[in-house]
Amino acid sequence: MKLRKLANYGPAIVLIVALLALWQLYVQVSQISPRFLPAPTAIVTALVNNWPVIYDNTVQTMLETVLGITIATLFGLLMAILLDVSNWMRRAIYPLLVTSQTIPMIALAPLLLIWIGFDIRSKLIVVILYCFFPIAVACADGLASVEPELINLLRSMRASRWRILWMVRLPAAMPAFFSGLRIAATYSVVGAIFGEYVGGEKGLGIYMQRATNSLAMTQVFAAILVTAVLSLFLFGLVSVIERLALPWYHGAVQRQ
């Protein structure tokens, strides 16, 4: 079973290695300036040489990311439950949630800095805005996916609305909720870095901004590499938590 799981990642690993090899070869053959495109080996060297500074900024970004996605998850779950228990709330709020995603974050983030300041609160709000929508919508759709016949049967047995929600709707919505949470996990790191890039004192975003202003492209790419690793780590962490929390669901999927 483990060998089969590893084999599933084989094509992706081969593709990544091939792309890195082509990248390295192109830089060496074309002799392009490192200020425009550094080689992968130069990026790794920059990561090692600047690791203490990068690590210090990474801790700040991870703090903003974890706090932001935690708050977004709590608010997303509460919003999904409100949308499920009240048709009026769903008709009133759901369109507003969709409309909120049309607001460009590049225009909203500077306003948050003006209104709130350059401390961690403005970065948390940016992360929450990035993560809240996929969590709330995915969970709301999961809650609404329960078969009406099952709900009617439980109501005929005098089950209360909250008991139905707790015993039936929430467990049924968990696969959809975790799907939204995986998407939000990848957004969260990007949101934190974007908030830092617009205005921050510490973090990978401000580190990349300062490196870009100094034309230190190897350091920029090193920070991008760390960002990608963080996003993959959070995505994998959510997947592991999902498997531990929903063994019945993954067991049914594997049997199919």
Short mmCIF file of C-alpha atoms in Angstrom, two decimals:
data_model
loop_
_atom_site.label_atom_id
_atom_site.label_comp_id
_atom_site.label_asym_id
_atom_site.label_seq_id
_atom_site.Cartn_x
_atom_site.Cartn_y
_atom_site.Cartn_z
CA MET A 1 0.00 0.00 0.00
CA LYS A 2 2.81 2.41 0.90
CA LEU A 3 4.68 1.57 -2.30
CA ARG A 4 1.52 2.24 -4.27
CA LYS A 5 1.13 5.65 -2.61
CA LEU A 6 4.75 6.51 -3.36
CA ALA A 7 4.26 5.41 -6.96
CA ASN A 8 1.41 7.89 -7.30
CA TYR A 9 3.87 10.73 -6.69
CA GLY A 10 6.45 9.31 -9.11
CA PRO A 11 5.37 11.23 -12.24
CA ALA A 12 5.26 14.54 -10.35
CA ILE A 13 8.72 13.97 -8.87
CA VAL A 14 10.17 13.05 -12.27
CA LEU A 15 8.61 16.15 -13.85
CA ILE A 16 9.97 18.45 -11.15
CA VAL A 17 13.48 16.99 -11.42
CA ALA A 18 13.37 17.30 -15.22
CA LEU A 19 12.25 20.95 -15.05
CA LEU A 20 14.99 21.79 -12.55
CA ALA A 21 17.60 20.10 -14.75
CA LEU A 22 16.41 22.03 -17.81
CA TRP A 23 16.42 25.24 -15.78
CA GLN A 24 19.99 24.63 -14.61
CA LEU A 25 21.11 23.74 -18.13
CA TYR A 26 19.49 26.82 -19.66
CA VAL A 27 21.16 29.17 -17.18
CA GLN A 28 24.58 27.63 -17.79
CA VAL A 29 24.28 27.56 -21.58
CA SER A 30 22.67 30.98 -22.05
CA GLN A 31 24.86 32.61 -19.38
CA ILE A 32 21.91 34.78 -18.40
CA SER A 33 22.57 37.22 -15.58
CA PRO A 34 21.68 35.92 -12.10
CA ARG A 35 19.87 39.21 -11.57
CA PHE A 36 17.26 38.01 -14.06
CA LEU A 37 17.22 34.24 -13.56
CA PRO A 38 19.47 32.52 -11.02
CA ALA A 39 20.27 28.82 -11.32
CA PRO A 40 18.61 26.34 -8.93
CA THR A 41 21.99 25.57 -7.36
CA ALA A 42 22.54 29.29 -6.71
CA ILE A 43 19.09 29.52 -5.10
CA VAL A 44 19.87 26.64 -2.75
CA THR A 45 23.22 28.25 -1.90
CA ALA A 46 21.49 31.55 -1.13
CA LEU A 47 18.95 29.71 1.02
CA VAL A 48 21.72 28.07 3.06
CA ASN A 49 23.80 31.24 3.39
CA ASN A 50 20.84 33.41 4.42
CA TRP A 51 18.99 30.77 6.42
CA PRO A 52 19.09 32.54 9.84
CA VAL A 53 17.42 35.66 8.39
CA ILE A 54 15.00 33.66 6.22
CA TYR A 55 14.08 31.44 9.16
CA ASP A 56 13.38 34.45 11.36
CA ASN A 57 11.05 35.91 8.74
CA THR A 58 9.46 32.52 8.08
CA VAL A 59 8.44 32.19 11.73
CA GLN A 60 6.61 35.52 11.51
CA THR A 61 4.82 34.49 8.32
CA MET A 62 3.84 31.13 9.79
CA LEU A 63 2.45 32.83 12.90
CA GLU A 64 0.24 35.06 10.76
CA THR A 65 -0.75 32.12 8.57
CA VAL A 66 -1.72 29.74 11.38
CA LEU A 67 -3.62 32.37 13.37
CA GLY A 68 -5.37 33.67 10.27
CA ILE A 69 -6.51 30.30 8.94
CA THR A 70 -7.62 29.22 12.44
CA ILE A 71 -9.83 32.29 12.81
CA ALA A 72 -11.09 31.92 9.24
CA THR A 73 -11.99 28.28 9.92
CA LEU A 74 -14.01 29.16 13.02
CA PHE A 75 -15.87 32.00 11.30
CA GLY A 76 -16.34 29.91 8.16
CA LEU A 77 -17.95 27.07 10.11
CA LEU A 78 -20.23 29.46 11.98
CA MET A 79 -21.25 31.19 8.77
CA ALA A 80 -21.97 27.87 7.05
CA ILE A 81 -24.19 26.79 9.95
CA LEU A 82 -26.07 30.10 9.84
CA LEU A 83 -26.62 29.72 6.10
CA ASP A 84 -27.89 26.19 6.64
CA VAL A 85 -30.33 26.80 9.49
CA SER A 86 -31.94 29.87 7.91
CA ASN A 87 -33.06 30.07 4.29
CA TRP A 88 -33.47 33.82 4.71
CA MET A 89 -29.85 34.16 5.85
CA ARG A 90 -28.69 32.05 2.91
CA ARG A 91 -30.57 34.20 0.39
CA ALA A 92 -29.33 37.40 2.02
CA ILE A 93 -25.69 36.58 2.82
CA TYR A 94 -24.61 34.06 0.18
CA PRO A 95 -24.68 36.64 -2.67
CA LEU A 96 -22.68 39.02 -0.49
CA LEU A 97 -20.04 36.34 0.08
CA VAL A 98 -19.71 35.83 -3.66
CA THR A 99 -19.63 39.59 -4.29
CA SER A 100 -16.89 40.05 -1.70
CA GLN A 101 -14.57 37.94 -3.84
CA THR A 102 -14.79 40.49 -6.66
CA ILE A 103 -13.04 43.13 -4.53
CA PRO A 104 -9.35 43.22 -5.54
CA MET A 105 -7.15 42.55 -2.54
CA ILE A 106 -4.47 44.83 -3.96
CA ALA A 107 -6.89 47.73 -3.43
CA LEU A 108 -8.21 46.58 -0.05
CA ALA A 109 -4.90 45.73 1.65
CA PRO A 110 -3.53 49.32 1.69
CA LEU A 111 -6.81 50.51 3.20
CA LEU A 112 -6.49 47.93 5.96
CA LEU A 113 -3.01 49.25 6.74
CA ILE A 114 -4.38 52.80 6.97
CA TRP A 115 -7.34 51.80 9.13
CA ILE A 116 -5.62 49.27 11.41
CA GLY A 117 -1.89 49.90 11.17
CA PHE A 118 1.23 47.94 10.27
CA ASP A 119 1.01 45.42 13.10
CA ILE A 120 -0.05 41.77 12.84
CA ARG A 121 -3.78 42.56 12.87
CA SER A 122 -3.83 43.87 9.31
CA LYS A 123 -1.98 40.75 8.08
CA LEU A 124 -4.43 38.50 9.93
CA ILE A 125 -7.39 40.20 8.28
CA VAL A 126 -5.83 39.70 4.85
CA VAL A 127 -5.30 35.98 5.58
CA ILE A 128 -8.86 35.67 6.91
CA LEU A 129 -10.28 37.32 3.80
CA TYR A 130 -8.30 34.92 1.61
CA CYS A 131 -9.37 31.81 3.55
CA PHE A 132 -12.88 32.54 4.79
CA PHE A 133 -14.74 32.21 1.48
CA PRO A 134 -13.60 28.71 0.38
CA ILE A 135 -14.16 27.32 3.88
CA ALA A 136 -17.61 28.85 4.36
CA VAL A 137 -18.90 27.99 0.88
CA ALA A 138 -17.54 24.43 0.88
CA CYS A 139 -18.99 23.71 4.32
CA ALA A 140 -22.34 25.31 3.44
CA ASP A 141 -22.60 23.22 0.28
CA GLY A 142 -21.71 20.12 2.30
CA LEU A 143 -24.42 20.85 4.86
CA ALA A 144 -26.96 21.29 2.06
CA SER A 145 -25.98 18.00 0.38
CA VAL A 146 -27.77 15.74 2.89
CA GLU A 147 -30.63 13.77 1.33
CA PRO A 148 -34.00 15.44 2.10
CA GLU A 149 -35.56 12.00 2.68
CA LEU A 150 -33.16 11.38 5.56
CA ILE A 151 -33.95 14.76 7.11
CA ASN A 152 -37.70 14.13 6.81
CA LEU A 153 -37.27 10.72 8.43
CA LEU A 154 -35.43 12.21 11.40
CA ARG A 155 -38.03 14.94 11.76
CA SER A 156 -40.76 12.31 11.81
CA MET A 157 -38.91 10.77 14.75
CA ARG A 158 -39.11 14.16 16.55
CA ALA A 159 -35.41 14.94 16.18
CA SER A 160 -34.70 18.63 16.79
CA ARG A 161 -33.09 20.85 14.19
CA TRP A 162 -29.88 21.13 16.22
CA ARG A 163 -29.73 17.39 16.82
CA ILE A 164 -30.07 16.78 13.09
CA LEU A 165 -27.35 19.35 12.48
CA TRP A 166 -24.98 17.77 15.01
CA MET A 167 -25.66 14.11 14.25
CA VAL A 168 -26.23 14.16 10.48
CA ARG A 169 -25.50 17.40 8.65
CA LEU A 170 -22.11 18.25 10.16
CA PRO A 171 -20.62 14.75 9.69
CA ALA A 172 -21.94 14.69 6.12
CA ALA A 173 -20.40 18.12 5.45
CA MET A 174 -16.92 17.24 6.72
CA PRO A 175 -15.50 15.94 3.39
CA ALA A 176 -16.58 19.15 1.65
CA PHE A 177 -15.30 21.22 4.58
CA PHE A 178 -11.84 19.66 4.38
CA SER A 179 -11.77 20.22 0.62
CA GLY A 180 -12.35 23.91 1.24
CA LEU A 181 -9.80 23.90 4.05
CA ARG A 182 -7.12 22.43 1.77
CA ILE A 183 -7.72 25.25 -0.70
CA ALA A 184 -7.64 27.81 2.10
CA ALA A 185 -4.38 26.33 3.42
CA THR A 186 -2.60 27.19 0.18
CA TYR A 187 -4.22 30.64 0.07
CA SER A 188 -3.23 31.41 3.65
CA VAL A 189 0.52 31.61 3.04
CA VAL A 190 -0.01 33.76 -0.05
CA GLY A 191 -2.34 36.03 1.92
CA ALA A 192 0.16 36.49 4.74
CA ILE A 193 3.01 37.27 2.35
CA PHE A 194 0.85 39.67 0.35
CA GLY A 195 -0.10 41.52 3.53
CA GLU A 196 3.57 41.78 4.49
CA TYR A 197 4.56 42.87 1.00
CA VAL A 198 2.07 45.73 1.01
CA GLY A 199 3.23 46.93 4.39
CA GLY A 200 5.06 45.07 7.10
CA GLU A 201 8.10 45.12 9.31
CA LYS A 202 8.93 41.42 9.26
CA GLY A 203 8.07 38.28 7.31
CA LEU A 204 8.80 36.61 4.00
CA GLY A 205 6.84 39.27 2.13
CA ILE A 206 8.93 42.17 3.36
CA TYR A 207 12.07 40.03 2.96
CA MET A 208 11.26 39.47 -0.72
CA GLN A 209 10.47 43.15 -1.18
CA ARG A 210 13.82 44.24 0.24
CA ALA A 211 15.68 41.59 -1.76
CA THR A 212 13.91 42.71 -4.95
CA ASN A 213 14.84 46.34 -4.31
CA SER A 214 18.47 45.20 -3.92
CA LEU A 215 18.25 43.07 -7.11
CA ALA A 216 19.21 40.03 -5.02
CA MET A 217 17.21 37.59 -7.12
CA THR A 218 18.75 34.50 -5.55
CA GLN A 219 17.36 35.58 -2.18
CA VAL A 220 13.96 36.32 -3.75
CA PHE A 221 13.81 32.84 -5.28
CA ALA A 222 15.00 31.31 -2.00
CA ALA A 223 12.08 32.97 -0.22
CA ILE A 224 9.72 31.77 -2.97
CA LEU A 225 11.03 28.24 -2.44
CA VAL A 226 10.31 28.48 1.30
CA THR A 227 6.83 29.81 0.50
CA ALA A 228 6.11 26.84 -1.75
CA VAL A 229 7.34 24.40 0.90
CA LEU A 230 5.13 26.05 3.55
CA SER A 231 2.07 25.85 1.29
CA LEU A 232 2.71 22.18 0.51
CA PHE A 233 3.28 21.46 4.20
CA LEU A 234 -0.03 23.03 5.22
CA PHE A 235 -1.84 21.26 2.38
CA GLY A 236 -0.37 17.93 3.47
CA LEU A 237 -1.11 18.64 7.14
CA VAL A 238 -4.78 19.26 6.38
CA SER A 239 -4.89 16.05 4.32
CA VAL A 240 -3.41 14.06 7.22
CA ILE A 241 -5.88 15.59 9.69
CA GLU A 242 -8.72 14.75 7.31
CA ARG A 243 -7.66 11.11 7.11
CA LEU A 244 -7.44 10.88 10.89
CA ALA A 245 -10.76 12.65 11.43
CA LEU A 246 -12.71 10.89 8.66
CA PRO A 247 -11.45 7.29 8.45
CA TRP A 248 -14.95 6.11 7.47
CA TYR A 249 -14.99 8.41 4.45
CA HIS A 250 -11.58 7.41 3.09
CA GLY A 251 -12.33 3.76 3.75
CA ALA A 252 -15.45 4.02 1.60
CA VAL A 253 -13.54 5.86 -1.14
CA GLN A 254 -10.82 3.18 -1.23
CA ARG A 255 -13.41 0.40 -1.45
CA GLN A 256 -14.93 2.11 -4.48
#
